[in-house]
Tab-separated table of N, CA and C in Angstrom:
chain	number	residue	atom	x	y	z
L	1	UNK	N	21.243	-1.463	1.228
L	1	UNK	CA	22.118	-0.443	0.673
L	1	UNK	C	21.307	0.732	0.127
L	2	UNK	N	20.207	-0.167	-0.571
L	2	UNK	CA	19.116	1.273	-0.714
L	2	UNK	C	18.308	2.527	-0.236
L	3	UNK	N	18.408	1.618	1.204
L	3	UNK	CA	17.913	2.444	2.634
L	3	UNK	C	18.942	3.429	2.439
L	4	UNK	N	20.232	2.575	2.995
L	4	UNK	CA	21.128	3.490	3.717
L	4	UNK	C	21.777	4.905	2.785
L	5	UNK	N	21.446	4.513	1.333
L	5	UNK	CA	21.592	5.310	0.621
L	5	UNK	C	20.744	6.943	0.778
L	6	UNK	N	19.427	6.338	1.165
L	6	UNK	CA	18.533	7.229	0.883
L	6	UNK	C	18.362	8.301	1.860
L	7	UNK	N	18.703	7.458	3.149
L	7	UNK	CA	18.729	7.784	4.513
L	7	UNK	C	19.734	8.899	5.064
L	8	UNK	N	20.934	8.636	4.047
L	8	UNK	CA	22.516	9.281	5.369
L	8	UNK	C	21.932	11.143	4.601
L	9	UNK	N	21.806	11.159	3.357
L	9	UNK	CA	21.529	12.953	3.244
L	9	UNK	C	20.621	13.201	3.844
L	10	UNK	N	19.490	12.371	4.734
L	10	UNK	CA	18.381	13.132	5.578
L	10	UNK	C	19.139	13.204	6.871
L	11	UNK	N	20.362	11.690	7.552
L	11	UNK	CA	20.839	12.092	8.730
L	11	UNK	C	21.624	13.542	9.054
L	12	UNK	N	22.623	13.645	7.606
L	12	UNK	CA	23.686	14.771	7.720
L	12	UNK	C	22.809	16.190	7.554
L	13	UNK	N	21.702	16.093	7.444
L	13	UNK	CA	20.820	17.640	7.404
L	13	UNK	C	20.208	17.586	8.698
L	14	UNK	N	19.870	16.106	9.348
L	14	UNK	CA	19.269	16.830	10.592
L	14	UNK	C	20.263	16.782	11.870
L	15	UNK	N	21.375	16.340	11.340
L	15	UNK	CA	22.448	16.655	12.279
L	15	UNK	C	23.725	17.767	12.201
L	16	UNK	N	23.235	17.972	11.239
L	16	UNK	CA	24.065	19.474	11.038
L	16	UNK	C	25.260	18.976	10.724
L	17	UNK	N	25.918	17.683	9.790
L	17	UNK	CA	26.850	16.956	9.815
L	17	UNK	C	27.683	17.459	8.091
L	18	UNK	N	28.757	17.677	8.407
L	18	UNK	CA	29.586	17.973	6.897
L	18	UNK	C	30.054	16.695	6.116
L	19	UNK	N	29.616	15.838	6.566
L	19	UNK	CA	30.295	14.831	5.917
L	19	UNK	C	29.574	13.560	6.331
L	20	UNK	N	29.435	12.123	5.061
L	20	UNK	CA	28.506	11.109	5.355
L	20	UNK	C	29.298	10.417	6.547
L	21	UNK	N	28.356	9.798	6.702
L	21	UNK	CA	28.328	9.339	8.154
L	21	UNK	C	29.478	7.877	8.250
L	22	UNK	N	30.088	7.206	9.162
L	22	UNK	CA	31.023	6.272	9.043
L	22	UNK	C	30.328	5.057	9.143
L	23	UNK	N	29.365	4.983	9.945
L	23	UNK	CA	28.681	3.611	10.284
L	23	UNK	C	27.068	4.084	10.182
L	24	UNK	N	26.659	3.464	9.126
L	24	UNK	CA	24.956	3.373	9.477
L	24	UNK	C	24.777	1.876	9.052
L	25	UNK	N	23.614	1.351	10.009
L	25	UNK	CA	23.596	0.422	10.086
L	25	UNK	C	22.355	0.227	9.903
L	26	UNK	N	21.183	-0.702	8.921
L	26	UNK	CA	19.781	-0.705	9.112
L	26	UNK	C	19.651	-2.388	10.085
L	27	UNK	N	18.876	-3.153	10.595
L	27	UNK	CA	18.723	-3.969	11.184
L	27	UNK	C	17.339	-4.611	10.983
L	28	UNK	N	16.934	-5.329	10.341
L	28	UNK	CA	15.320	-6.027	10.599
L	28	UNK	C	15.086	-6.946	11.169
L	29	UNK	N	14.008	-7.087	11.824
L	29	UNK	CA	13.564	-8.440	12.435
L	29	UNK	C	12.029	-8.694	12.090
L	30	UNK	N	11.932	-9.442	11.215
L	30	UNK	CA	10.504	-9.211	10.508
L	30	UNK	C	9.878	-10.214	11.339
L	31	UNK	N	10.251	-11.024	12.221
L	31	UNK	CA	9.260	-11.671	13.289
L	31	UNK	C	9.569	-10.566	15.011
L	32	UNK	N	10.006	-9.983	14.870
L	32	UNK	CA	9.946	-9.386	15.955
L	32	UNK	C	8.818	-8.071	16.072
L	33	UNK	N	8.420	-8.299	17.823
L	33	UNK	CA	7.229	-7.317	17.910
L	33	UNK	C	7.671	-6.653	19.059
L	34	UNK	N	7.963	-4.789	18.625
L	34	UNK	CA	8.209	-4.059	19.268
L	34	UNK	C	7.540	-4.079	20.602
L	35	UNK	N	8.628	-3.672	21.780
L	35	UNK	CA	8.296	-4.047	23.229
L	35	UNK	C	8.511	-2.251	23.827
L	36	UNK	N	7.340	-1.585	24.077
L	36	UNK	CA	7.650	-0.082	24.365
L	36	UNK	C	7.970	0.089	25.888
L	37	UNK	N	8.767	0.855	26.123
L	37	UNK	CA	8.729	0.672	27.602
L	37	UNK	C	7.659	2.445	27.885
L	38	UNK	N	8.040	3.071	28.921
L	38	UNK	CA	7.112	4.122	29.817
L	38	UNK	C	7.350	5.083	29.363
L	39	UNK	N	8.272	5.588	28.567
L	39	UNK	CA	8.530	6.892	27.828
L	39	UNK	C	8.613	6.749	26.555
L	40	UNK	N	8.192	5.773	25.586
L	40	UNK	CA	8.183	5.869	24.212
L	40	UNK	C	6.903	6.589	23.524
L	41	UNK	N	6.346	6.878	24.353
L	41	UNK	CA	5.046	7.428	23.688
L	41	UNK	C	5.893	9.378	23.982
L	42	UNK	N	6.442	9.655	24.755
L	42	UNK	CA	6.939	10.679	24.714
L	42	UNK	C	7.964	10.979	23.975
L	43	UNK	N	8.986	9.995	23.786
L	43	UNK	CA	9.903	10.300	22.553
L	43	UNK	C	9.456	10.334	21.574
L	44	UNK	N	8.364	9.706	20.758
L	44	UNK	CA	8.146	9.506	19.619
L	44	UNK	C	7.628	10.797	19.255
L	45	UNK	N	6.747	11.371	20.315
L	45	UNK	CA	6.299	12.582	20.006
L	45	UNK	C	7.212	13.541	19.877
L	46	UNK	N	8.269	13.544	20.856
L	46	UNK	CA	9.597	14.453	20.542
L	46	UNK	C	10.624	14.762	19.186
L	47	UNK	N	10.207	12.893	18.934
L	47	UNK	CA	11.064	12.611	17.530
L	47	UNK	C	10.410	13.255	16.483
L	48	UNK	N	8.943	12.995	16.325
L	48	UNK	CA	8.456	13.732	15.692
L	48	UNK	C	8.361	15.255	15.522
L	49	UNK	N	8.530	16.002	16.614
L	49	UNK	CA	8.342	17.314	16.227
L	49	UNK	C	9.445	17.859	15.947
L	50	UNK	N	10.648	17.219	16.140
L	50	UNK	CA	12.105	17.642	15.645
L	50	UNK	C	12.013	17.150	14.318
L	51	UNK	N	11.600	16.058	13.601
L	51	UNK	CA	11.698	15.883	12.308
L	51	UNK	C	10.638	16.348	11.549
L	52	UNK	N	9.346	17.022	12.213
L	52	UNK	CA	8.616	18.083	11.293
L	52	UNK	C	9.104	19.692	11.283
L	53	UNK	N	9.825	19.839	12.237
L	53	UNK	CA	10.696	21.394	12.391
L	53	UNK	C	11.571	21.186	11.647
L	54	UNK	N	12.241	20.358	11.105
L	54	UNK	CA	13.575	20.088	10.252
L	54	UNK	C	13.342	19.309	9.024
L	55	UNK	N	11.712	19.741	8.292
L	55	UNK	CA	10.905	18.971	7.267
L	55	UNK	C	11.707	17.097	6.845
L	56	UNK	N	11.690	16.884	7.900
L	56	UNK	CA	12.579	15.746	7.675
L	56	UNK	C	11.864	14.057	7.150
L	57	UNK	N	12.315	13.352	7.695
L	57	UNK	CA	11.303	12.328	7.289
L	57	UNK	C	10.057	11.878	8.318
L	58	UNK	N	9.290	11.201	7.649
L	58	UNK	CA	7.499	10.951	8.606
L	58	UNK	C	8.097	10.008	9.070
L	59	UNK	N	7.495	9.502	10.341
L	59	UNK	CA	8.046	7.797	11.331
L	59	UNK	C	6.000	7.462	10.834
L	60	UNK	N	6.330	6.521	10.659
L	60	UNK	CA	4.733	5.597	10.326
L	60	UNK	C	4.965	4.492	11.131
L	61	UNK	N	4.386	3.364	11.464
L	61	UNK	CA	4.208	2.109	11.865
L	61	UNK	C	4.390	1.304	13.126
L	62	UNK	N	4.596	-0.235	13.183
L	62	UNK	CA	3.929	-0.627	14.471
L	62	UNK	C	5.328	-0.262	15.511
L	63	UNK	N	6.584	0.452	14.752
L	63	UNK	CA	7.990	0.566	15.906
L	63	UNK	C	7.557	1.761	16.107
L	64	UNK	N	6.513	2.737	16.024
L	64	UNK	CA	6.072	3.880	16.648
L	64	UNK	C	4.786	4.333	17.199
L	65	UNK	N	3.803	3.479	17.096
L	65	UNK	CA	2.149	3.562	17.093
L	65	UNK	C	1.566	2.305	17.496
L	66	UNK	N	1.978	1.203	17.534
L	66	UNK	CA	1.543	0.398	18.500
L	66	UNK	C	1.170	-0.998	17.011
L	67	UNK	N	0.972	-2.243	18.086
L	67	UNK	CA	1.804	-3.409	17.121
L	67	UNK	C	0.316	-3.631	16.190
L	68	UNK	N	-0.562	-3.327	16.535
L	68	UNK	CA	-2.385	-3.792	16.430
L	68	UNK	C	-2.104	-3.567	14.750
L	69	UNK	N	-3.071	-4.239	14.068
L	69	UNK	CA	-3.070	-3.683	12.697
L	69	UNK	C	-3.808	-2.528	12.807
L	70	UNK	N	-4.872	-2.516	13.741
L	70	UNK	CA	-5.791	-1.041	13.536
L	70	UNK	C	-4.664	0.146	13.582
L	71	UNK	N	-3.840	-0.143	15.110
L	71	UNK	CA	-2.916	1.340	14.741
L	71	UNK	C	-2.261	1.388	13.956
L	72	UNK	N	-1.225	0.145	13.198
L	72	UNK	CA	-0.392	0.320	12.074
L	72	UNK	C	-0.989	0.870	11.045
L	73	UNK	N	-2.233	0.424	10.876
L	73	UNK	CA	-2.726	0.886	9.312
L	73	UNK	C	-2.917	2.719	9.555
L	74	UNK	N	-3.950	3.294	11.207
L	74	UNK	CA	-4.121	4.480	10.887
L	74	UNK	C	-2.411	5.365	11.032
L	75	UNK	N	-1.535	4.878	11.935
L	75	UNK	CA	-0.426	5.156	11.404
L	75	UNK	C	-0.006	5.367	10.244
L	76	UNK	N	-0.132	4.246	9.404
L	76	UNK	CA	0.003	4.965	7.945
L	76	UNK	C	-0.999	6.075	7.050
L	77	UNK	N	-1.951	6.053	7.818
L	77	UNK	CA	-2.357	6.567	7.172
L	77	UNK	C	-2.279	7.880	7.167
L	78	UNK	N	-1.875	8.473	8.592
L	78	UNK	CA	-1.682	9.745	9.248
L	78	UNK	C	-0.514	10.035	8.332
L	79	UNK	N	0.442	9.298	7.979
L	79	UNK	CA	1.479	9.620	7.552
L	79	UNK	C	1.361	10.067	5.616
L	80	UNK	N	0.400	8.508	5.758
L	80	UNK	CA	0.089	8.795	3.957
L	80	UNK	C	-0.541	10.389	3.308
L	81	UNK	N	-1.718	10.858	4.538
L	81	UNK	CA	-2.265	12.257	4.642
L	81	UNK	C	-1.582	13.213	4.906
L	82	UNK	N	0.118	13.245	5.485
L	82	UNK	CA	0.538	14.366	6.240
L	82	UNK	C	1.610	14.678	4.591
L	83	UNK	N	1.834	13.860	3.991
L	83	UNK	CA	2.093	13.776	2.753
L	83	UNK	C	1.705	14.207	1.615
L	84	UNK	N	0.611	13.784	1.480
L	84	UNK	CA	-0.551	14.700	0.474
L	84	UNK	C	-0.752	16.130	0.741
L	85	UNK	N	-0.619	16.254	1.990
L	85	UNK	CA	-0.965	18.057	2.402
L	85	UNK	C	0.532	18.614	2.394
L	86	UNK	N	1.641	17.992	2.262
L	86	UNK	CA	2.615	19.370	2.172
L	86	UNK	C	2.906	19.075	0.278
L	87	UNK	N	2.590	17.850	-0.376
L	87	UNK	CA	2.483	18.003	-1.867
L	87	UNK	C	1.764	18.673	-2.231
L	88	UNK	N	-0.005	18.829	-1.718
L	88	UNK	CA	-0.419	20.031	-2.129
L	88	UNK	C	0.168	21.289	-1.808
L	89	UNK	N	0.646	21.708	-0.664
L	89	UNK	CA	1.183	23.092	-0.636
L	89	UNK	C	2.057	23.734	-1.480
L	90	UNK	N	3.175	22.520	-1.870
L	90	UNK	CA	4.077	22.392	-2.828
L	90	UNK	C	4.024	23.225	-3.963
């Protein structure tokens, strides 16, 4: 509930939406390991540059950067740094 709380005023700004949303749904599977198919390395990049044009939220981890701890961790970390530099600009 905390997610979804936090989440629907970032959906309705990057969807240009007047009103909260009817169904959001979060889902976990904390034993499950993301399976990418041939274009996720291109969406993610897409996703990303629509949610840095629309200062929106950072995507970090292994459902975007790959399952390894090496990439999860520099995943976060890219994210933990891309953070610090728009607080400093701030």
């Amino acid at each position: 509930a905390a997610l979804v709380h936090e989440i629907a005023p970032v959906l309705r700004r990057l969807l240009g939406a007047t009103r909260e949303p009817v169904l959001l749904d979060v889902a976990r599977y904390p034993e499950g390991i993301p399976l990418y198919d041939i274009a996720h390395r291109a969406r993610t990049r897409q996703l990303r540059e629509i949610l840095e044009a629309a200062h929106g939220p950072i995507l970090c981890g292994v459902g975007y950067d790959g399952v390894a701890f090496a990439a999860s961790a520099e995943s976060g970390t890219v994210a933990a740094r891309s953070v610090l530099a728009t607080t400093a600009r701030s």
